[in-house]
Coordinates of C-alpha atoms in Angstrom, one line a residue:
M2 CA -49.0 12.1 -29.3
N3 CA -50.7 15.4 -30.1
E4 CA -52.8 13.1 -32.9
L5 CA -53.9 11.0 -30.0
F6 CA -54.8 13.8 -27.7
S7 CA -57.0 15.3 -30.7
N8 CA -58.6 12.1 -31.3
L9 CA -59.5 11.8 -27.6
G10 CA -61.0 15.3 -27.6
L11 CA -63.4 14.3 -30.0
N12 CA -65.1 12.4 -27.1
S13 CA -66.5 13.2 -23.9
K14 CA -64.5 10.6 -21.8
I15 CA -62.2 11.8 -18.8
L16 CA -58.6 11.4 -19.7
V17 CA -56.7 9.4 -17.3
G18 CA -52.8 8.6 -17.1
V19 CA -51.8 5.6 -14.9
S20 CA -48.3 4.7 -14.1
L21 CA -46.6 1.9 -12.2
S22 CA -42.9 2.4 -11.1
S23 CA -40.3 -0.3 -10.5
N24 CA -40.4 0.6 -6.9
N25 CA -44.1 -0.8 -6.7
L26 CA -46.1 2.7 -6.9
L27 CA -49.1 2.8 -9.0
E28 CA -50.3 6.2 -9.6
L29 CA -53.2 8.0 -11.5
I30 CA -53.8 11.5 -12.6
C31 CA -56.7 13.0 -14.4
I32 CA -55.8 15.4 -17.0
D33 CA -57.7 18.5 -18.3
K34 CA -57.5 18.1 -22.3
A35 CA -58.2 21.9 -22.6
T36 CA -55.6 23.1 -20.4
K37 CA -53.3 20.1 -20.5
S38 CA -53.3 20.2 -16.6
I39 CA -53.6 17.6 -13.9
T40 CA -56.9 18.1 -11.8
S41 CA -56.5 14.9 -9.7
Y42 CA -53.9 12.7 -8.4
A43 CA -53.9 9.2 -6.2
S44 CA -51.5 6.7 -5.3
T45 CA -51.3 3.0 -4.0
Q46 CA -48.9 0.2 -3.6
V47 CA -48.8 -2.9 -6.3
Q48 CA -46.0 -5.5 -6.5
Y49 CA -43.8 -5.1 -9.6
N50 CA -40.8 -7.7 -10.2
S51 CA -38.1 -5.6 -11.7
A52 CA -35.9 -8.8 -12.3
I53 CA -38.2 -10.1 -14.8
R54 CA -40.1 -6.7 -15.6
E55 CA -43.4 -8.3 -14.7
I56 CA -46.4 -7.2 -12.7
V57 CA -46.5 -9.7 -9.9
D58 CA -50.3 -10.4 -9.2
Q59 CA -53.1 -9.7 -11.7
N60 CA -55.7 -9.3 -8.6
E61 CA -53.5 -7.0 -6.8
F62 CA -53.2 -4.9 -9.9
V63 CA -56.9 -5.0 -10.3
D64 CA -57.5 -4.0 -6.6
G65 CA -55.1 -1.2 -7.0
L66 CA -56.5 0.4 -10.3
Q67 CA -60.1 0.2 -8.4
T68 CA -58.6 2.0 -5.3
L69 CA -57.1 4.7 -7.3
F70 CA -60.3 5.3 -9.2
Q71 CA -62.3 5.4 -5.9
Q72 CA -59.8 7.7 -4.6
V73 CA -60.4 10.3 -7.4
D74 CA -64.3 9.6 -7.1
L75 CA -64.3 8.2 -10.8
N76 CA -66.1 5.8 -12.8
P77 CA -63.5 3.8 -14.7
K78 CA -66.3 3.4 -17.4
A79 CA -66.3 7.1 -18.2
C80 CA -62.6 7.2 -18.5
D81 CA -59.8 6.8 -21.6
V82 CA -56.8 5.5 -19.9
W83 CA -53.2 6.1 -21.0
L84 CA -51.1 3.3 -19.1
N85 CA -47.4 3.9 -18.2
L86 CA -45.1 0.8 -17.4
P87 CA -41.5 0.4 -16.2
N88 CA -39.0 0.4 -18.9
V89 CA -38.3 -3.1 -20.5
H90 CA -36.2 -2.3 -23.2
F91 CA -35.2 1.2 -25.1
G92 CA -33.0 2.3 -27.7
F93 CA -32.1 4.2 -30.9
S94 CA -31.2 2.7 -34.3
T95 CA -30.4 4.2 -37.7
M96 CA -32.4 3.0 -41.0
D97 CA -31.6 3.3 -44.4
Q98 CA -33.3 6.4 -45.9
N99 CA -35.6 4.2 -48.2
V100 CA -36.7 1.5 -45.5
T101 CA -40.4 1.0 -45.6
E102 CA -42.5 0.7 -42.1
D103 CA -43.0 -3.0 -42.3
E104 CA -39.1 -3.3 -42.6
I105 CA -38.3 -1.1 -39.6
S106 CA -40.5 -3.3 -37.5
E107 CA -38.6 -6.4 -39.0
V108 CA -35.2 -4.8 -37.8
L109 CA -35.9 -3.8 -34.4
L110 CA -37.9 -7.0 -33.7
S111 CA -34.5 -8.8 -34.9
E112 CA -32.5 -6.6 -32.5
V113 CA -34.8 -7.5 -29.4
E114 CA -35.4 -10.9 -30.0
D115 CA -31.9 -11.6 -29.1
L116 CA -32.3 -10.1 -25.8
Y117 CA -32.7 -12.5 -22.5
I118 CA -35.8 -11.2 -21.6
F119 CA -37.5 -11.7 -24.8
K120 CA -36.0 -15.5 -25.4
K121 CA -39.3 -17.0 -23.8
N122 CA -41.6 -13.8 -24.4
D123 CA -42.9 -12.5 -27.6
P124 CA -41.8 -8.6 -27.8
M125 CA -44.1 -5.8 -28.9
I126 CA -42.2 -2.8 -30.5
E127 CA -43.1 0.6 -30.8
Y128 CA -40.9 3.0 -32.7
Q129 CA -41.0 6.4 -33.9
T130 CA -38.7 8.5 -36.4
I131 CA -37.3 11.6 -34.9
G132 CA -34.8 12.8 -37.2
R133 CA -32.5 12.3 -40.1
N134 CA -28.7 12.3 -40.6
Q135 CA -28.2 15.5 -42.7
Q136 CA -24.9 13.9 -44.1
T137 CA -26.0 10.2 -45.0
G138 CA -29.8 10.8 -45.1
E139 CA -30.3 7.8 -42.7
L140 CA -33.4 8.0 -40.5
L141 CA -32.9 8.1 -36.5
V142 CA -35.5 5.6 -34.9
V143 CA -36.2 5.6 -31.4
Y144 CA -38.1 2.6 -30.1
S145 CA -39.2 0.3 -26.9
A146 CA -39.9 -3.1 -26.7
I147 CA -42.2 -4.7 -24.1
Q148 CA -43.6 -8.3 -23.7
R149 CA -46.5 -9.1 -25.3
K150 CA -48.2 -11.1 -22.6
T151 CA -47.6 -8.0 -20.3
V152 CA -49.8 -6.0 -22.9
D153 CA -52.4 -8.9 -22.9
F154 CA -52.3 -8.9 -19.2
V155 CA -52.9 -5.1 -18.7
K156 CA -55.8 -5.4 -21.2
E157 CA -57.5 -8.0 -19.6
C158 CA -57.1 -5.9 -16.1
F159 CA -58.5 -2.7 -17.5
N160 CA -61.3 -4.7 -19.2
D161 CA -62.1 -6.1 -15.6
I162 CA -62.8 -2.7 -14.4
G163 CA -64.6 -1.4 -17.5
A164 CA -62.0 1.7 -18.7
N165 CA -61.2 2.0 -22.1
L166 CA -57.5 1.5 -22.2
V167 CA -56.0 3.7 -25.0
A168 CA -52.3 3.0 -25.1
V169 CA -49.5 1.3 -23.0
E170 CA -46.2 3.0 -23.1
T171 CA -42.9 2.2 -21.4
S172 CA -41.2 4.7 -19.0
N173 CA -38.6 6.0 -21.3
S174 CA -41.0 6.5 -24.5
S175 CA -43.6 8.3 -22.5
L176 CA -40.8 10.6 -20.9
L177 CA -40.0 11.9 -24.3
K178 CA -43.3 12.0 -25.7
G179 CA -44.2 14.0 -22.7
I180 CA -41.6 16.6 -23.2
Q181 CA -42.7 16.6 -27.0
Y182 CA -46.4 17.2 -25.8
S183 CA -45.7 19.8 -23.1
Q184 CA -43.2 21.5 -25.2
F185 CA -41.4 22.0 -22.1
S186 CA -38.4 21.8 -24.6
R187 CA -38.3 22.5 -28.2
F188 CA -35.2 20.3 -28.9
D189 CA -34.0 18.9 -32.3
F190 CA -33.1 15.3 -32.0
N191 CA -30.4 15.9 -34.8
S192 CA -28.4 18.3 -32.3
T193 CA -29.2 16.9 -28.8
S194 CA -27.8 14.3 -26.4
I195 CA -30.0 12.5 -24.3
L196 CA -28.7 11.3 -20.7
L197 CA -31.2 8.4 -19.3
I198 CA -30.2 7.1 -15.8
T199 CA -31.5 4.5 -13.8
S200 CA -30.8 2.9 -10.4
N201 CA -27.9 1.0 -11.6
S202 CA -26.9 2.3 -14.9
Y203 CA -26.8 5.1 -17.2
S204 CA -26.7 5.7 -21.2
I205 CA -25.9 8.6 -23.2
F206 CA -27.6 8.8 -26.7
F207 CA -26.3 11.1 -29.2

């Protein structure tokens, strides 16, 4: 994330975060890259189907985006946008210490392809190596998966309004990266447990 923000700092575009939650709330924030603070906020309603993890209507989503940019008086064409979507699948995995990046991707893809939501929808994987087992040398990997068609869908929506979509994240991975970026907590993943709570379940990762 720090690398991404550093790269964004090389241009004059305004940095914008857009988030859609599972309770149908679409939010926008403007971020001051120098101070890492929020300068503007806006919100509106857009329907999201939590059962199938998809945005319901493309036209409504585009209209919602345009409404948000109007509320904060921004031209979408002047903005780099970081999009956060509700979590689809999120997990941790351990890998052999000698594994290559391509092999990590292949292993994670094979894991998520067995999930019901990806039976008919090709997944896209994002992962990050966050630690190493001090005794075995195995790598600890955190990863998230989302439907490829959803990413294609939102790309088209942002293209329609002229905004530059820099990245698409899901909520859990965004949360972890946000904590690291803000330096709110300088935790060590090797000695930290993570508790994730949703509306109908919870998970603990050690």
